[in-house]
Coordinates of N, CA and C in Angstrom, one line a residue:
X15 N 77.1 86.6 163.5 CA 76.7 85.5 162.7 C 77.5 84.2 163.1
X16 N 77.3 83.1 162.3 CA 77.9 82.1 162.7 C 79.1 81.9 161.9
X17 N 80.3 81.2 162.4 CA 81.5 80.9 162.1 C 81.7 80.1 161.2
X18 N 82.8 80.2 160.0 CA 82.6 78.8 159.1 C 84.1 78.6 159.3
X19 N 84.4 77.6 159.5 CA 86.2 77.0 159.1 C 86.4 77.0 157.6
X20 N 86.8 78.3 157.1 CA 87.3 77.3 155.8 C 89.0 76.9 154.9
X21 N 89.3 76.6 156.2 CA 90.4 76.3 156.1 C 91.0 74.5 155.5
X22 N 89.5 73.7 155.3 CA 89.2 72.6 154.9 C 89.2 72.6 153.2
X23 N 89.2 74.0 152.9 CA 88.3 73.9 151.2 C 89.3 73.8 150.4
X24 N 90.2 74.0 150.6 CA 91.9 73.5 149.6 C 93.1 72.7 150.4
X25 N 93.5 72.3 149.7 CA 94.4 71.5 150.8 C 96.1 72.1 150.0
X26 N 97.2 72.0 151.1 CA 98.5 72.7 150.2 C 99.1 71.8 150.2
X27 N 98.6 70.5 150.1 CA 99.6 69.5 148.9 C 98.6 69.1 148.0
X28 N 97.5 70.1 147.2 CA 96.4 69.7 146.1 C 95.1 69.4 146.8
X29 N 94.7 69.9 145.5 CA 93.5 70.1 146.4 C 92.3 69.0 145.9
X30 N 91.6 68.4 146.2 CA 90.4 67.0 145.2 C 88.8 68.1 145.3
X31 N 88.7 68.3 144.2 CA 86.9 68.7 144.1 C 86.4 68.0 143.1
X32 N 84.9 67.8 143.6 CA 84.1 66.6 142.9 C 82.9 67.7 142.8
X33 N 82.1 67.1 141.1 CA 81.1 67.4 140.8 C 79.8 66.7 141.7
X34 N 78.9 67.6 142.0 CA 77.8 67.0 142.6 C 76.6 67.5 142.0
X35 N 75.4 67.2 141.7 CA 74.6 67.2 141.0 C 73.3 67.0 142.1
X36 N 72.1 67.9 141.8 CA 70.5 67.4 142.5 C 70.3 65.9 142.6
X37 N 70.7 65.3 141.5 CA 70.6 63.7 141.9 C 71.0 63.3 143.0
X38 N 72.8 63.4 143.2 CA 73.3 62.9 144.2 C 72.5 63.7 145.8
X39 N 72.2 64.7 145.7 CA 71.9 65.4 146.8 C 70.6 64.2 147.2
X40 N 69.9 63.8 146.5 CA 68.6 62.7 146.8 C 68.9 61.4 147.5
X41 N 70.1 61.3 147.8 CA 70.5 59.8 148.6 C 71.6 60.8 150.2
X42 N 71.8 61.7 150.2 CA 72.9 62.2 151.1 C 73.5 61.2 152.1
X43 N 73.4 60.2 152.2 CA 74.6 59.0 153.2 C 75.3 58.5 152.0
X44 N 74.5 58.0 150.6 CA 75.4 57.4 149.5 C 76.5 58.9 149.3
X45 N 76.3 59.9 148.7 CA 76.6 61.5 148.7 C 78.1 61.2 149.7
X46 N 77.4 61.3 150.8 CA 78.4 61.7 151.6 C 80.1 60.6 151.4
X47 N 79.5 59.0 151.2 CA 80.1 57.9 150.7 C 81.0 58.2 149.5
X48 N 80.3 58.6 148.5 CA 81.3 58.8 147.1 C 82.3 59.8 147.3
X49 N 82.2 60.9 147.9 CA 82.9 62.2 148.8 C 84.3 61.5 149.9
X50 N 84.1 60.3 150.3 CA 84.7 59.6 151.0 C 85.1 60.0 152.5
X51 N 84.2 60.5 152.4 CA 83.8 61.0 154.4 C 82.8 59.8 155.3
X52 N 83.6 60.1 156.0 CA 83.5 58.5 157.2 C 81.6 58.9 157.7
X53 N 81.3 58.3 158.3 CA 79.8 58.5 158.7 C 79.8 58.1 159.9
X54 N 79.1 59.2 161.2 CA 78.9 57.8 162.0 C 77.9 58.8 162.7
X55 N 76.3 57.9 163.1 CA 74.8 58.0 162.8 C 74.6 58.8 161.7
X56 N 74.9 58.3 160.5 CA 74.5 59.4 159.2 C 75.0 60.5 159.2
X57 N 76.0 61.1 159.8 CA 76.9 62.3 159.9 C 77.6 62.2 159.0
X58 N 78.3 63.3 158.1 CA 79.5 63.0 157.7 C 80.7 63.6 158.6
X59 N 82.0 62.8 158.1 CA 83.1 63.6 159.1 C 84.4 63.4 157.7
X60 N 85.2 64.5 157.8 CA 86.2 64.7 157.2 C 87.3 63.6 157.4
X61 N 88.1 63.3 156.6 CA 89.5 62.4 157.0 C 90.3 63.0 155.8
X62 N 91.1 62.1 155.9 CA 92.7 62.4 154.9 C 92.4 62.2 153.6
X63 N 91.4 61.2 153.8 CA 91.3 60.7 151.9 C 89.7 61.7 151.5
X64 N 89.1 62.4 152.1 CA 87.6 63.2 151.8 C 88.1 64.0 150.8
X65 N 87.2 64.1 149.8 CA 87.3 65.4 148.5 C 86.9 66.5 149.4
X66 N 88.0 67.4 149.1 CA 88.0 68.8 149.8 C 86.7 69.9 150.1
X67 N 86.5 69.7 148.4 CA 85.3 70.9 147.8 C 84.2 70.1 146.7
X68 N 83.3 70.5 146.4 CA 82.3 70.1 145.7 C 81.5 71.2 144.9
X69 N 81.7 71.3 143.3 CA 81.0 72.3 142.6 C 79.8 71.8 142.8
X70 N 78.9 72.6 142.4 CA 77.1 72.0 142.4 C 76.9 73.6 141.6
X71 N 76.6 72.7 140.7 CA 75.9 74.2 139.5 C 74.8 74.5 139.3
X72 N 74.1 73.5 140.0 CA 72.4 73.8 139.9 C 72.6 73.8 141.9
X73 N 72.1 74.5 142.7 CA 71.4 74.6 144.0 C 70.1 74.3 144.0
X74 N 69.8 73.3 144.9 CA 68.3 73.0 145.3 C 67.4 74.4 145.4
X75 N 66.0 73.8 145.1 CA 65.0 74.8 146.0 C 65.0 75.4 146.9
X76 N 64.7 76.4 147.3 CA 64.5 76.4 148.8 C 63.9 75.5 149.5
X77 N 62.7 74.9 149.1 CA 62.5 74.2 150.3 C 62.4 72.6 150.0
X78 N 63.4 72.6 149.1 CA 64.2 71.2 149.4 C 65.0 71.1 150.7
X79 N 64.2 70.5 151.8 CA 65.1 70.9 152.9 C 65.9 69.9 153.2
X80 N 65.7 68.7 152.6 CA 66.9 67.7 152.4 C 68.0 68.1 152.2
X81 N 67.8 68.2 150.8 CA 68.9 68.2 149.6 C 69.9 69.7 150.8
X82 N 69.2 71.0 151.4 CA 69.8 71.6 151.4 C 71.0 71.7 153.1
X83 N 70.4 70.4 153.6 CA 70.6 70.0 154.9 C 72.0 69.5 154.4
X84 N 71.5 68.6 153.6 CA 72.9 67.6 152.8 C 74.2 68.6 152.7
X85 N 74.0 69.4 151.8 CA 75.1 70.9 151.6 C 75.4 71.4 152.9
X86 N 74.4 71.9 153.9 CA 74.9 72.3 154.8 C 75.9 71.9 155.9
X87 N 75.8 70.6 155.8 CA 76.3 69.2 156.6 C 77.9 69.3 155.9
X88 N 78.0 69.5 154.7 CA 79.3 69.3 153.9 C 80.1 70.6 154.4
X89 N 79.2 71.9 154.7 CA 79.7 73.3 154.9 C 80.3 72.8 155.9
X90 N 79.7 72.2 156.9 CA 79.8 72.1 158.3 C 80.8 71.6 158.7
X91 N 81.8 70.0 158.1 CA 82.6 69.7 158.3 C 84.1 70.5 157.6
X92 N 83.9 71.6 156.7 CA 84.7 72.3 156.2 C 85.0 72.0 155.4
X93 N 84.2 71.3 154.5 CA 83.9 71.1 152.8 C 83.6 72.5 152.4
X94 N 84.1 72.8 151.3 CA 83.9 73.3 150.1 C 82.7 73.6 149.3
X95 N 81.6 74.5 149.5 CA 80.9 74.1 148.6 C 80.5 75.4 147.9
X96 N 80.6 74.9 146.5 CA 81.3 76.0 145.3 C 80.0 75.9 144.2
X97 N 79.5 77.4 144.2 CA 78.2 77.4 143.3 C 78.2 78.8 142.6
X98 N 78.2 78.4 141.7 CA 78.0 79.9 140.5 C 77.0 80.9 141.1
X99 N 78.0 81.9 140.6 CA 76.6 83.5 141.2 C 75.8 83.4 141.1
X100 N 75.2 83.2 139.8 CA 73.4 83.1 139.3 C 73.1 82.4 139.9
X101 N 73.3 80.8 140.5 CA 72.8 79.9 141.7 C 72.2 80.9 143.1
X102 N 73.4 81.4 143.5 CA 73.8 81.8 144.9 C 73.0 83.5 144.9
X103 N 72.3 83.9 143.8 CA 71.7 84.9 143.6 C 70.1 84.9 143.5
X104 N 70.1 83.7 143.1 CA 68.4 83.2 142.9 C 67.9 82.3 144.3
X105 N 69.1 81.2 144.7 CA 68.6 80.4 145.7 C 69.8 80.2 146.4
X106 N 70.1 81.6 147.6 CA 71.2 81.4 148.4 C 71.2 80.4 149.2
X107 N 72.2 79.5 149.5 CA 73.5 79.0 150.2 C 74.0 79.4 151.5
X108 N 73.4 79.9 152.7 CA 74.6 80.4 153.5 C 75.9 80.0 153.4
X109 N 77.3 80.4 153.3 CA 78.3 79.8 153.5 C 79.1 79.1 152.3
X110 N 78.1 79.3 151.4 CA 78.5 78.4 150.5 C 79.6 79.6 149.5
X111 N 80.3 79.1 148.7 CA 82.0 79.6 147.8 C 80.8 80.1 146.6
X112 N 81.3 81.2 146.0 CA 80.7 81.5 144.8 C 82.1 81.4 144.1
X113 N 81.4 81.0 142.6 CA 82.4 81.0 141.6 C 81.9 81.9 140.4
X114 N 83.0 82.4 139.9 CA 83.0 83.5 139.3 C 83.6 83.6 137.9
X115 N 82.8 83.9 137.2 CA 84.1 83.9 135.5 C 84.2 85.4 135.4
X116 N 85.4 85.6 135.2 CA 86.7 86.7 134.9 C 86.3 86.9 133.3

């Protein structure tokens, strides 16, 4: 299968996660903007000041293929992307962090 870095999803001087929501997923260059990852032709790219990880509690459709491009793009630079079981059990995520209550 294919390889993920996820050596990007905490950082060991603190870590920054940001809530993201189906809204935000609907603009993905603004998305990627508020996240504070650099862009360049509509790519995102990691830097020093990018939020690490990103909960998302609701997962798109399946065939929101935007929205799920958007996530994927985030996976891709070695973001974080962190979704409750029941999400990740109904409408998987490749790659994507499950979160879990104890």
């Amino acid at each position: 299968g294919e390889e993920v870095d996820y050596r990007g999803v905490l950082h060991r001087d603190g870590s920054v996660l940001m809530s993201v929501t189906l809204d935000h997923l609907k603009a993905p260059e603004l998305l990627y903007k508020s996240l504070a990852a650099k862009l360049i032709v509509g790519m995102p790219f990691k830097d020093l000041a990018t939020v690490d990880s990103v909960l998302v509690r609701e997962l798109p459709p399946q065939d929101d293929k935007n929205a799920r491009l958007a996530l994927k793009r985030l996976i891709d630079i070695s973001m974080g992307v962190i979704t409750p079981l029941s999400e990740q059990l109904t409408k998987p995520l490749p790659n994507a962090l499950v979160l879990v209550t104890l």
